Coordinates of C-alpha atoms in Angstrom, one line a residue:
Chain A
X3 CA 71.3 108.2 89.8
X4 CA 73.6 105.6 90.3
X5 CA 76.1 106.5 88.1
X6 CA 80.2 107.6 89.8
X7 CA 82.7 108.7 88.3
X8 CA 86.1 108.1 89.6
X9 CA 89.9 109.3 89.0
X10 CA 93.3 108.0 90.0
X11 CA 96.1 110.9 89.7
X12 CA 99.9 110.3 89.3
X13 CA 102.5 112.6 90.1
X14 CA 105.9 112.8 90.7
X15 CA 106.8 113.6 94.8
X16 CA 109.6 116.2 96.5
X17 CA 110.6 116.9 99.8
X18 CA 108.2 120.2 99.7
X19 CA 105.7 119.5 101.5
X20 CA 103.5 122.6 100.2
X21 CA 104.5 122.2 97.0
X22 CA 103.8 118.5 96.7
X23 CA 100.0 119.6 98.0
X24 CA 99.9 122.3 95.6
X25 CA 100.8 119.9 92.7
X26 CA 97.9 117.4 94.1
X27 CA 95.4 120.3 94.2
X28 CA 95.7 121.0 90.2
X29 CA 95.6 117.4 89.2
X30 CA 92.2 117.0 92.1
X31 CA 90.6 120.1 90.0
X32 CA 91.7 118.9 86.4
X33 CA 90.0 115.1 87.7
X34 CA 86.7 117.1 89.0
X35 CA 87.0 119.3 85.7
X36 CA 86.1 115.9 84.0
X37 CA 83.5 115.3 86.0
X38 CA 85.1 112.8 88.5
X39 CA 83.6 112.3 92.2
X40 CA 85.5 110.4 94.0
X41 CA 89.5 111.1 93.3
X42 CA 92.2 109.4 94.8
X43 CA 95.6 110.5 95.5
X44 CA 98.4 108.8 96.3
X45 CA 100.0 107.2 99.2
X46 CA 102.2 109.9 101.7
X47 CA 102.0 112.6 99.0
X48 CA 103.4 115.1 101.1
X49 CA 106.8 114.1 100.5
X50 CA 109.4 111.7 99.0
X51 CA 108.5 108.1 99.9
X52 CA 110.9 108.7 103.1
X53 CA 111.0 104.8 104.0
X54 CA 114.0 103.8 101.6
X55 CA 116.1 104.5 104.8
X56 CA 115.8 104.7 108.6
X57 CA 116.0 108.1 110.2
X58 CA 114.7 108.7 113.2
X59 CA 114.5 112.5 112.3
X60 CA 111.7 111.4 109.8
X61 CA 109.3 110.1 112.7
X62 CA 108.7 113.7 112.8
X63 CA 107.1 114.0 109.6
X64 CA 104.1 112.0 111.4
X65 CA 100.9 114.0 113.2
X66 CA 97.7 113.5 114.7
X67 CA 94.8 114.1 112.5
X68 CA 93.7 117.4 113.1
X69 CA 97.4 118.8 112.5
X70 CA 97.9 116.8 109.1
X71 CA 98.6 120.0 106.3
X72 CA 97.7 117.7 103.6
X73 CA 94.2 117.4 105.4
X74 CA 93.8 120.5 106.3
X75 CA 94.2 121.7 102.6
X76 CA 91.8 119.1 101.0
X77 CA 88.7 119.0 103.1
X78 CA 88.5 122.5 101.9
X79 CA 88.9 121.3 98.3
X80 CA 86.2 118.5 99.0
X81 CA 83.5 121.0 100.3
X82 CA 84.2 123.8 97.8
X83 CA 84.3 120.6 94.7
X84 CA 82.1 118.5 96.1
X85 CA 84.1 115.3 95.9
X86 CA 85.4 112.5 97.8
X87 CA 88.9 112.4 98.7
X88 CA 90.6 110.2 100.5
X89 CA 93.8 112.0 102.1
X90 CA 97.1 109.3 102.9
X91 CA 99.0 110.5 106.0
X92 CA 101.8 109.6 108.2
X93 CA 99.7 109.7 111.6
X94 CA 100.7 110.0 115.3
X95 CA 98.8 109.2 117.8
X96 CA 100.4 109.2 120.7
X97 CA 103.1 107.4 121.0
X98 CA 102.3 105.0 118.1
X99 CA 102.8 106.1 114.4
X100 CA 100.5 104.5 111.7
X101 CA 100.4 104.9 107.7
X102 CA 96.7 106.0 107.9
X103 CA 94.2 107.4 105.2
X104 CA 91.4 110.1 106.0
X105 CA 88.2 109.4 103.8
X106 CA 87.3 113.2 103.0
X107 CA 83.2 113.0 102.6
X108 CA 81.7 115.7 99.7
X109 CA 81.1 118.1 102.2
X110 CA 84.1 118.4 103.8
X111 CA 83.7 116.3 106.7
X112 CA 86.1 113.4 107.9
X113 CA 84.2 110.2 107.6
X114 CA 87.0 108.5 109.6
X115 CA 90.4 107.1 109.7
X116 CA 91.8 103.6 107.9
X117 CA 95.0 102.3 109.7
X118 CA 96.9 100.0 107.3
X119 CA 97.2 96.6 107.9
X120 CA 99.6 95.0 106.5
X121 CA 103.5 96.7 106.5
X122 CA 106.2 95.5 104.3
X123 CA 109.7 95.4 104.8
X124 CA 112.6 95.0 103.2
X125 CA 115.4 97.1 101.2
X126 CA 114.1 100.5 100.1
X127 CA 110.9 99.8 101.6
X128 CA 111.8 100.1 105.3
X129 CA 107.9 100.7 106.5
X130 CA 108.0 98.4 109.4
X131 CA 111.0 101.0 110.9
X132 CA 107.8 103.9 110.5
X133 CA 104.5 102.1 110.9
X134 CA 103.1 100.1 113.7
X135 CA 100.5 97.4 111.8
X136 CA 97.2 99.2 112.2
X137 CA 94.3 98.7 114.5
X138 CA 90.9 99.8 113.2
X139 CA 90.6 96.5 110.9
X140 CA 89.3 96.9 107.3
X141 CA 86.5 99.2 106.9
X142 CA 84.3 100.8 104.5
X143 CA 82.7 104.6 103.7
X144 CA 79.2 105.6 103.0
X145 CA 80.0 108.6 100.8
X146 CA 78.3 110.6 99.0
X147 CA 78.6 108.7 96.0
X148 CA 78.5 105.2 97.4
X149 CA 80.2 102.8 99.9
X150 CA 83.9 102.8 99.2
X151 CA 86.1 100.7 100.6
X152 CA 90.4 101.5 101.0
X153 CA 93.4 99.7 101.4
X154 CA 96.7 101.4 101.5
X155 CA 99.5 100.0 99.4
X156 CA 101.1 96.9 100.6
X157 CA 97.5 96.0 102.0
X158 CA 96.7 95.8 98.0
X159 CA 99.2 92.4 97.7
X160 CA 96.1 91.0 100.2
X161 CA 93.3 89.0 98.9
X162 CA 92.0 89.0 102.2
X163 CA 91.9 93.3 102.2
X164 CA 89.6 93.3 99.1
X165 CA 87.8 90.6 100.3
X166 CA 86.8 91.7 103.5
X167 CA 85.6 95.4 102.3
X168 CA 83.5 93.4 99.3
X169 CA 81.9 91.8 102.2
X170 CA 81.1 95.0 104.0
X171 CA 79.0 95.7 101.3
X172 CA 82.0 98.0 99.5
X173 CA 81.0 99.1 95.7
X174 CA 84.4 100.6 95.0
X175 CA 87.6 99.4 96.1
X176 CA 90.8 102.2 96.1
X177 CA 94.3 101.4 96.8
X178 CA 97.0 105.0 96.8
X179 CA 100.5 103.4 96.7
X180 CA 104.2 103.9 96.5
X181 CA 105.7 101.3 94.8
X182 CA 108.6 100.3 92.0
X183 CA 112.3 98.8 91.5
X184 CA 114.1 97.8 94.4
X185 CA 117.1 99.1 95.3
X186 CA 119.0 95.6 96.2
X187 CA 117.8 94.1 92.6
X188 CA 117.7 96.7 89.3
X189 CA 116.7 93.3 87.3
X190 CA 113.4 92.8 89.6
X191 CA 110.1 94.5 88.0
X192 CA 107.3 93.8 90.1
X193 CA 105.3 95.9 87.7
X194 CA 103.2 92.6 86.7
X195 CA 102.7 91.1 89.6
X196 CA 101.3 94.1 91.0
X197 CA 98.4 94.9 88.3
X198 CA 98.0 91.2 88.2
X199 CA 96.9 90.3 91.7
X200 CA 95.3 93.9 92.0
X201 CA 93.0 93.0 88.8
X202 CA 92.4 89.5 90.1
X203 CA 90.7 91.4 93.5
X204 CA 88.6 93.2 91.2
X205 CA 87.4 89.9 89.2
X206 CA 86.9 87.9 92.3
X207 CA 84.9 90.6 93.8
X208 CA 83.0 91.8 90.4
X209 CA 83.7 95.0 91.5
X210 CA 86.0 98.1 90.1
X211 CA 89.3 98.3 91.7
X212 CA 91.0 102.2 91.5
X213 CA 95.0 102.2 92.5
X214 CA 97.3 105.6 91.7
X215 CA 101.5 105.2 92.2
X216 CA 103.6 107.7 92.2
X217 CA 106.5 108.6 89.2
X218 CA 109.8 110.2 89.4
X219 CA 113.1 108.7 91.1
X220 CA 114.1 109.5 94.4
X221 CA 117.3 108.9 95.8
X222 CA 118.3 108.5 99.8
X223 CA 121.7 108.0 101.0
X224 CA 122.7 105.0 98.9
X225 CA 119.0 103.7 98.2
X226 CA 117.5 105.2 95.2
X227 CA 113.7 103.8 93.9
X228 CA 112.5 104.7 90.2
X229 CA 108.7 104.6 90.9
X230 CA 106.3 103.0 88.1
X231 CA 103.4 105.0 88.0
X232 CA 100.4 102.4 86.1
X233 CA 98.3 103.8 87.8
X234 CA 94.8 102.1 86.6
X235 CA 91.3 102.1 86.8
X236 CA 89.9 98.5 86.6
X237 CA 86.3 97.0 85.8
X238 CA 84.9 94.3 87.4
X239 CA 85.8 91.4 85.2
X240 CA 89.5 92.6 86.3
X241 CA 90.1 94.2 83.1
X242 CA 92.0 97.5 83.1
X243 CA 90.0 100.2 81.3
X244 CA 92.2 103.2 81.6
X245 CA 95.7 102.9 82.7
X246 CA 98.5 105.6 82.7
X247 CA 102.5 104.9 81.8
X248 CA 105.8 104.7 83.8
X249 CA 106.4 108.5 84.1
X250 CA 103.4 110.8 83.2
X251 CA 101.8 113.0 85.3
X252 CA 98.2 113.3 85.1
X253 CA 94.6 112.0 85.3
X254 CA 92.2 109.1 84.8
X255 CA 88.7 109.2 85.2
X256 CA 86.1 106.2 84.6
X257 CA 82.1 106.0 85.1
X258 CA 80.8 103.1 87.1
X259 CA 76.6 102.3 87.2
X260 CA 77.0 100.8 90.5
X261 CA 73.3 99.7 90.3
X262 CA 74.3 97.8 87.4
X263 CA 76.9 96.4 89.1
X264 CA 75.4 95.0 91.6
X265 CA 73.0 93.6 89.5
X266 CA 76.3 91.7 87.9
X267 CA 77.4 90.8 91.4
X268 CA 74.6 88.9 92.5
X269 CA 74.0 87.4 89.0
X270 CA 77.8 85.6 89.3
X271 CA 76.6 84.0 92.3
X272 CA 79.8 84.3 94.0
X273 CA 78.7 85.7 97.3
X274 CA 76.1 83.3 97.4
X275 CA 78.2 80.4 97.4
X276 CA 81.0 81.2 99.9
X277 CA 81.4 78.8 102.1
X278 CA 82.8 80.7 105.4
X279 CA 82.4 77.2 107.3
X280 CA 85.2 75.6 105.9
X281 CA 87.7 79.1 106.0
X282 CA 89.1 78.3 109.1
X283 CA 92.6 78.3 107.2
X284 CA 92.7 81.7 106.3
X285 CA 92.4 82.9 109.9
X286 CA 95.9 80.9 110.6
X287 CA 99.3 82.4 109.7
X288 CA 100.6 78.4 108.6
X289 CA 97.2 76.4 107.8
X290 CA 97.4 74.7 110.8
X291 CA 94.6 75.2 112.9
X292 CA 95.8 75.8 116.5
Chain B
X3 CA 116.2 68.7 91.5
X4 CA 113.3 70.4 92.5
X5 CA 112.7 71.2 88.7
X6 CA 108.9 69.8 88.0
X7 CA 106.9 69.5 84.9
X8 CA 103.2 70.1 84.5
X9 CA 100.9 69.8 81.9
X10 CA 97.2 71.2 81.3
X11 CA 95.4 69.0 79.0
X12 CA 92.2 70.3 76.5
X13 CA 89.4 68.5 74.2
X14 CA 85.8 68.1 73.7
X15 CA 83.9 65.6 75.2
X16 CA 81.7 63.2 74.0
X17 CA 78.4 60.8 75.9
X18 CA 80.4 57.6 75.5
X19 CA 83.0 57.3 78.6
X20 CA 84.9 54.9 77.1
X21 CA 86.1 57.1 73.8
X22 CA 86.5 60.3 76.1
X23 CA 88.8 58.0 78.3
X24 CA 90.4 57.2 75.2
X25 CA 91.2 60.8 74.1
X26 CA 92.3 61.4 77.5
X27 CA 94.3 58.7 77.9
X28 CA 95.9 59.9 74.6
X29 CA 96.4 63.2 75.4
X30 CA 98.2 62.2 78.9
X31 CA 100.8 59.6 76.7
X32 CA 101.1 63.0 74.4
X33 CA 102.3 65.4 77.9
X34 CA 104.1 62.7 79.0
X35 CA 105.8 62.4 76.1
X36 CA 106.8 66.0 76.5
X37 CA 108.0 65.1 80.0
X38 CA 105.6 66.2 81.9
X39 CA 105.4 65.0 85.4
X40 CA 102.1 66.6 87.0
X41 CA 99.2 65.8 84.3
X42 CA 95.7 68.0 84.7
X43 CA 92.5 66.6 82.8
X44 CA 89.4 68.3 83.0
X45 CA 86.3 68.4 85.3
X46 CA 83.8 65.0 84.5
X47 CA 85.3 64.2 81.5
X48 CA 84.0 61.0 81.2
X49 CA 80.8 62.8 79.9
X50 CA 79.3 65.8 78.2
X51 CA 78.7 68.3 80.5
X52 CA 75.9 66.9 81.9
X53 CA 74.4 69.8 84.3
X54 CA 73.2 71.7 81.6
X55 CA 69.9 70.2 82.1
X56 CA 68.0 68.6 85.5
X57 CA 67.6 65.1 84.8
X58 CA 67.3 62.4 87.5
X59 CA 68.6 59.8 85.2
X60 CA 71.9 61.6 85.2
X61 CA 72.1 60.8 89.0
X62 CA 73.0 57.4 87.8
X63 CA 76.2 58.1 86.5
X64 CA 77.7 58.8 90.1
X65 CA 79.5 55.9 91.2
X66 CA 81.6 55.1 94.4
X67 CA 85.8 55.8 94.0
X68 CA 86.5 52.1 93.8
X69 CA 84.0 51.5 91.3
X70 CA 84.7 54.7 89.0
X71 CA 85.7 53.7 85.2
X72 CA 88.3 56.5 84.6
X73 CA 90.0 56.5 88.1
X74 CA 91.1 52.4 87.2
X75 CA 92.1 53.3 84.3
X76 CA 94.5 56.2 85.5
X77 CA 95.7 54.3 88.0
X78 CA 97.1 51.8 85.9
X79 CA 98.8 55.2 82.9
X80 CA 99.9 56.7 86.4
X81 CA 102.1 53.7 87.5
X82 CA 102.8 53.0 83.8
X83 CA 104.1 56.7 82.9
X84 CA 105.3 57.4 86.6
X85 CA 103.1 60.9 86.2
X86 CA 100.7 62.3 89.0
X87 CA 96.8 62.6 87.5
X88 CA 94.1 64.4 89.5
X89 CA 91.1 62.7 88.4
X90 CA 87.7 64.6 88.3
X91 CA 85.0 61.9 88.7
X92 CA 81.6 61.9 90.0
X93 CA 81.0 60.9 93.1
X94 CA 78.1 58.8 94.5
X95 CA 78.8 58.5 99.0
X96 CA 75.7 56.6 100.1
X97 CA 72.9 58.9 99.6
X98 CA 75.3 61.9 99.0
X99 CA 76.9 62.8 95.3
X100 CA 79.7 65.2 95.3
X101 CA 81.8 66.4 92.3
X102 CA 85.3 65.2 93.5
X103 CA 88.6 64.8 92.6
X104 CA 90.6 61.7 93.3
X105 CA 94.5 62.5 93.6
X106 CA 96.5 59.6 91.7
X107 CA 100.4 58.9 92.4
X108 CA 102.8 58.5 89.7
X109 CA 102.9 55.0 91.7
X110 CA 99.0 54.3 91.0
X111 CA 98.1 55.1 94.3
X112 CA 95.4 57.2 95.5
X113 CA 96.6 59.8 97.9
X114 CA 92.9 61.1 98.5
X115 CA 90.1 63.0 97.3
X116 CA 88.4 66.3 97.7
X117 CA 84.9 67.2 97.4
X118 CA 84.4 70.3 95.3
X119 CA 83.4 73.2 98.4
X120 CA 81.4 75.7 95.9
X121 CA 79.1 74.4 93.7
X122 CA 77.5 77.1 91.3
X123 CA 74.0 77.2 89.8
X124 CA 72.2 79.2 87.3
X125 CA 70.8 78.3 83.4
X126 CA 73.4 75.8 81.9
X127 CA 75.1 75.0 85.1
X128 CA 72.2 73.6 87.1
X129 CA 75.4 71.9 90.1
X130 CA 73.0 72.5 92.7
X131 CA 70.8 69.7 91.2
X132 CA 73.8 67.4 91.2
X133 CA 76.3 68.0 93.7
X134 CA 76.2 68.3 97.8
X135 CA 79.0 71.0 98.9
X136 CA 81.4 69.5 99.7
X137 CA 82.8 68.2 103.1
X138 CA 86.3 67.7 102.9
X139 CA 87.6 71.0 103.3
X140 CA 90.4 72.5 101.1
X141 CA 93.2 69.9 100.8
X142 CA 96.9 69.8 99.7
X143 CA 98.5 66.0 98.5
X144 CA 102.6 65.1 99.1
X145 CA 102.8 64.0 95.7
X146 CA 105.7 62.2 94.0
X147 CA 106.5 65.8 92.3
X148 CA 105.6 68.1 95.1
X149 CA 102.7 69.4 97.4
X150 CA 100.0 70.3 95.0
X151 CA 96.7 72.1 95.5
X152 CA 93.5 70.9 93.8
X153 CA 90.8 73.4 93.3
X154 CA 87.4 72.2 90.9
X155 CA 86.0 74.3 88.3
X156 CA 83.9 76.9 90.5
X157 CA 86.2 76.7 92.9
X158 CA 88.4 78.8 90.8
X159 CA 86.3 82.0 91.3
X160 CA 87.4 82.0 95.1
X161 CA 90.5 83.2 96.4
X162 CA 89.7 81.4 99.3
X163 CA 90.4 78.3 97.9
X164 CA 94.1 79.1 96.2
X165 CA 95.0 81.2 99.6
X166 CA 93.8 78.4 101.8
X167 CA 95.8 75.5 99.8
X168 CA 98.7 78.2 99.8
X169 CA 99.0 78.5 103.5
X170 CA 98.8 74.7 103.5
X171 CA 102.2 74.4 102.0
X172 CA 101.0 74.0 98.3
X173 CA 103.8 74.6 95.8
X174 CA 101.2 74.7 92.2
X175 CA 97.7 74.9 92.3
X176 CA 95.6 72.8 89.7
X177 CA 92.0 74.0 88.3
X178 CA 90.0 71.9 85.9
X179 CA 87.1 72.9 84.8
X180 CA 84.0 73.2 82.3
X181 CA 83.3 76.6 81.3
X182 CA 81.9 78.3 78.6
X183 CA 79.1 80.7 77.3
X184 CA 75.9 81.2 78.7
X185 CA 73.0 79.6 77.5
X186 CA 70.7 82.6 78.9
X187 CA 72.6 85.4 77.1
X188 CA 75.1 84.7 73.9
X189 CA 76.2 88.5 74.7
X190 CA 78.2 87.0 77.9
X191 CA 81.6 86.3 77.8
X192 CA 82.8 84.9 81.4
X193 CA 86.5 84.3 79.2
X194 CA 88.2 87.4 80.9
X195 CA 86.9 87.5 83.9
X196 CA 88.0 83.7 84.6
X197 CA 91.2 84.7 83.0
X198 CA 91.9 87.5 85.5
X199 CA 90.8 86.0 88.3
X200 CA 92.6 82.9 88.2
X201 CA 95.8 84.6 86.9
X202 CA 95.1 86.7 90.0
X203 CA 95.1 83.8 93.0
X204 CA 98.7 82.6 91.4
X205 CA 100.1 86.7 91.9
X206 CA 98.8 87.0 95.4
X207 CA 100.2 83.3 96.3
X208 CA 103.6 83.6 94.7
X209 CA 102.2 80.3 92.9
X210 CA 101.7 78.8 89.7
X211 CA 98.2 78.4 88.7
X212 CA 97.2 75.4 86.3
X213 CA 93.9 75.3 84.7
X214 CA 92.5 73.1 81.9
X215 CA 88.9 73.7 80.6
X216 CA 87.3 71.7 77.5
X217 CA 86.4 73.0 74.2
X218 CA 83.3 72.1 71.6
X219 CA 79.5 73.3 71.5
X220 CA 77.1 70.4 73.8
X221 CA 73.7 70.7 73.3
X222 CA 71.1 69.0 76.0
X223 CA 67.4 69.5 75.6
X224 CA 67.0 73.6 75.1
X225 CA 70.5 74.4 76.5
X226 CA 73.5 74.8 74.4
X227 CA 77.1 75.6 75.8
X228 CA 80.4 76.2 74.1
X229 CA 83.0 75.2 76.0
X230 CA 85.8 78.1 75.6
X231 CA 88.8 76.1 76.2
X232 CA 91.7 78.7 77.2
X233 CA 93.7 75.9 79.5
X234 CA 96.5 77.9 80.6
X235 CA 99.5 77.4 82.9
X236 CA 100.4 80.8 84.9
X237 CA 103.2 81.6 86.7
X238 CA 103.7 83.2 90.3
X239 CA 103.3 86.6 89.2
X240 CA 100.2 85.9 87.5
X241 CA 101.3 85.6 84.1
X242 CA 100.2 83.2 81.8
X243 CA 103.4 81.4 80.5
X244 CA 101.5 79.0 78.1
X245 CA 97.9 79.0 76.9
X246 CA 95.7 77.0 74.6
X247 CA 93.3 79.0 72.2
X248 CA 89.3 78.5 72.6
X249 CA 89.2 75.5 70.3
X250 CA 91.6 72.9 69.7
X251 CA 92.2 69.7 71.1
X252 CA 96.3 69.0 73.1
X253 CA 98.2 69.9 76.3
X254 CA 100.6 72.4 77.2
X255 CA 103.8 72.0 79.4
X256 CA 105.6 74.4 81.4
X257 CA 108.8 73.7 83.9
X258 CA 109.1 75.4 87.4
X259 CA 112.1 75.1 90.0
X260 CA 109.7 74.8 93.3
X261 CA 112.8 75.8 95.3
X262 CA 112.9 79.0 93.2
X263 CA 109.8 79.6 93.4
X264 CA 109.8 79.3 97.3
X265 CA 112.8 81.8 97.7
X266 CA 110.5 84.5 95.4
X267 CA 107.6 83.9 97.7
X268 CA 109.2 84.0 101.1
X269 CA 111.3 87.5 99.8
X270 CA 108.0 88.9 98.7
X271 CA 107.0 88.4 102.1
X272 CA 103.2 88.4 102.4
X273 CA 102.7 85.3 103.9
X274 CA 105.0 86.8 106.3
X275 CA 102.8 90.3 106.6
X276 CA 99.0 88.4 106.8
X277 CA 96.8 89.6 110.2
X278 CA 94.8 86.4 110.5
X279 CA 93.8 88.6 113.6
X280 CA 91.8 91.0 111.5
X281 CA 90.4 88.5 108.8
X282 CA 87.2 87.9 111.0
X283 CA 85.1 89.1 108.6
X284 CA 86.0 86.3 106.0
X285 CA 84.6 84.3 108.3
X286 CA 81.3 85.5 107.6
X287 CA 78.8 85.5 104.5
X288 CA 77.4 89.4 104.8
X289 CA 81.1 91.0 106.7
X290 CA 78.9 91.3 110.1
X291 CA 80.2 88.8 112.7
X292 CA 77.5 87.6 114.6

């Protein structure tokens, strides 16, 4: 049986932290209800998206792994479900703070911990003020329904993120984000751009590419975001095959042979014909070999 | 003025080189005419599509740059119309044949070439037969209308190649090609999926993408292709601007302000944001560094 089904949820975020998990729990059970395996939430839903200012008070949202309430909640719902979650969480570790995701296996367990890579900043979007770049380098998660492999928002503007977990032998590729206007620009709508280079990963990679994005505006101080939602659930020709609006809150599930897709994969001949030997580029910041 | 005009030129092609120099030639007068600058013909136009089959007479049609029929004869429209023309030809280097591109100055000159780096095989598109990878590594040409990337056909399915040219300063990135259905199964339609993936490499480089393909059924042996046209000309968020359908014969022109387009890409910031430091695994074929 090499048939998964996955979700993407959408939902709007407060600053309760129990209620936000409590909103995430219905919409996990009405995906698994469907029949969904592997359901992915979004980025830092414990809370309003707290980087549209910088407050040192907010470094205290972060904890170590074992402490994280959002984590603590869902590896219960995993076991008792039987699906895959991946949990988004403002970590600590020490004294070093990372925008990290837990991959939650079917049983319950805690595969591991992805540190995200790549960290934005700019107005609204102050993450380089919370997050230190992360460490652990792109990985991927034998689950119980396959080898997934996740990015975390900004990481998803990356070809090299989707690249590299395709590489590691990834079947499924989820991005959980926090994204829409920007506060210094109402006329900018990087709606577009964002499904655009997010599909083009899954075409390049012949492999299905899941992203959820929270709704609902928040405001903080004089910075206010109205967050686009589109959360989407793309094949591996990079075609969107379910999608939700701006401002619903909800579900979408898809089913994915991933035998068949593999069989797809190594028909296109893609991997085959890389050429890593003449990539040096890539590994430079300017194109300029040092 | 940093305002420059590029065109993406489409038609069916034909065994006799000099017509399908002809109807290129015509077609470049026509883009011209429309102001266009930067002028993209296909892959090998000079010929039908002649990898459909493996025939070691074919060999024979590689030449030597200085000895190529369509590269003189661009040279001399280049000066003539003052327009830049990337001219697919097949290359014969010694004992060596590549698929190359020659990059023509709107002064006539020859800035260079590059040696197409991933060459594709299967039924229909037998390049292995024909080409050697190539060896010149990704380039980017200081041409009279800006720094321009040059991708071929295959190429296209990498975002290696587009991210490679973009760190090397390219300001557009060019694609022709010769693409179409597959001899082996009439079910498969590759349209999309080169759609979304090309559309993708110009969102995650803040960079126009051009492509031209040719149009018409060819028919060698067994083997039949048609050719599914489709030339389009993206912008940098990966959204196709103009677009030819999968049929007809003519060019398209679009306008971008490269200064523009450099503020959008360095406020996007993700050339800013890369970790060349934990891109190791695009180094390698399988993701395991040895």
């Amino acid at each position: 049986m090499t048939v998964v089904t996955v979700a993407a949820t959408q939902m709007a975020c407060g600053w309760d932290v129990d209620e936000n998990i409590s909103h995430a729990d219905a919409l996990v059970r009405e995906a698994a209800g469907q029949g969904a395996q592997i359901i992915l939430l979004q980025e830092l839903f414990e809370r309003c998206y707290f980087c549209q200012e910088q407050q040192y008070d907010y470094l205290s949202f972060a904890t170590p792994l074992e402490e994280n309430p959002a984590l603590r909640h869902f590896r219960k719902v995993a076991k008792e479900l039987n699906v895959v979650l991946p949990i988004s969480f403002y970590e600590r570790a020490n004294n070093v703070f990372y925008n990290s995701i837990a991959i939650v296996d079917a049983d319950g367990s805690v595969l591991g911990i992805y540190r995200k890579t790549h960290i934005p900043d700019g107005p609204g979007y102050s993450e380089k003020f919370y997050f230190t770049p992360g460490d652990t380098g792109f990985k991927v998660w034998d689950t119980a329904y396959g080898r997934i492999g996740v990015g975390i928002c900004w990481d998803q503007w990356f070809p090299e993120t989707a690249r590299a977990m395709a590489l590691m032998g990834a079947e499924l590729l989820f991005f959980p984000t926090a994204i829409g206007s920007e506060p210094q620009d109402p006329t900018l709508d990087s709606r577009p751009h964002w499904l655009n280079t997010q599909c083009g990963h899954a075409a390049a990679n012949v492999m299905p590419v899941i992203a959820c994005n929270r709704v609902g505006t928040e405001q903080q101080g004089n910075s206010k975001i109205t967050f686009y939602g589109s959360s989407f659930i793309a094949d591996e020709t990079g075609t969107r095959v379910k999608e939700m609006n701006q401002s619903d809150t909800g579900v979408i599930t898809h089913s994915f042979d991933l035998a068949e897709l593999r069989t797809k994969r190594q028909a296109w001949g893609v991997f085959r014909d890389r050429r890593p030997d003449l990539y040096a580029p890539l590994l430079t910041k300017d194109g300029a070999p040092s």
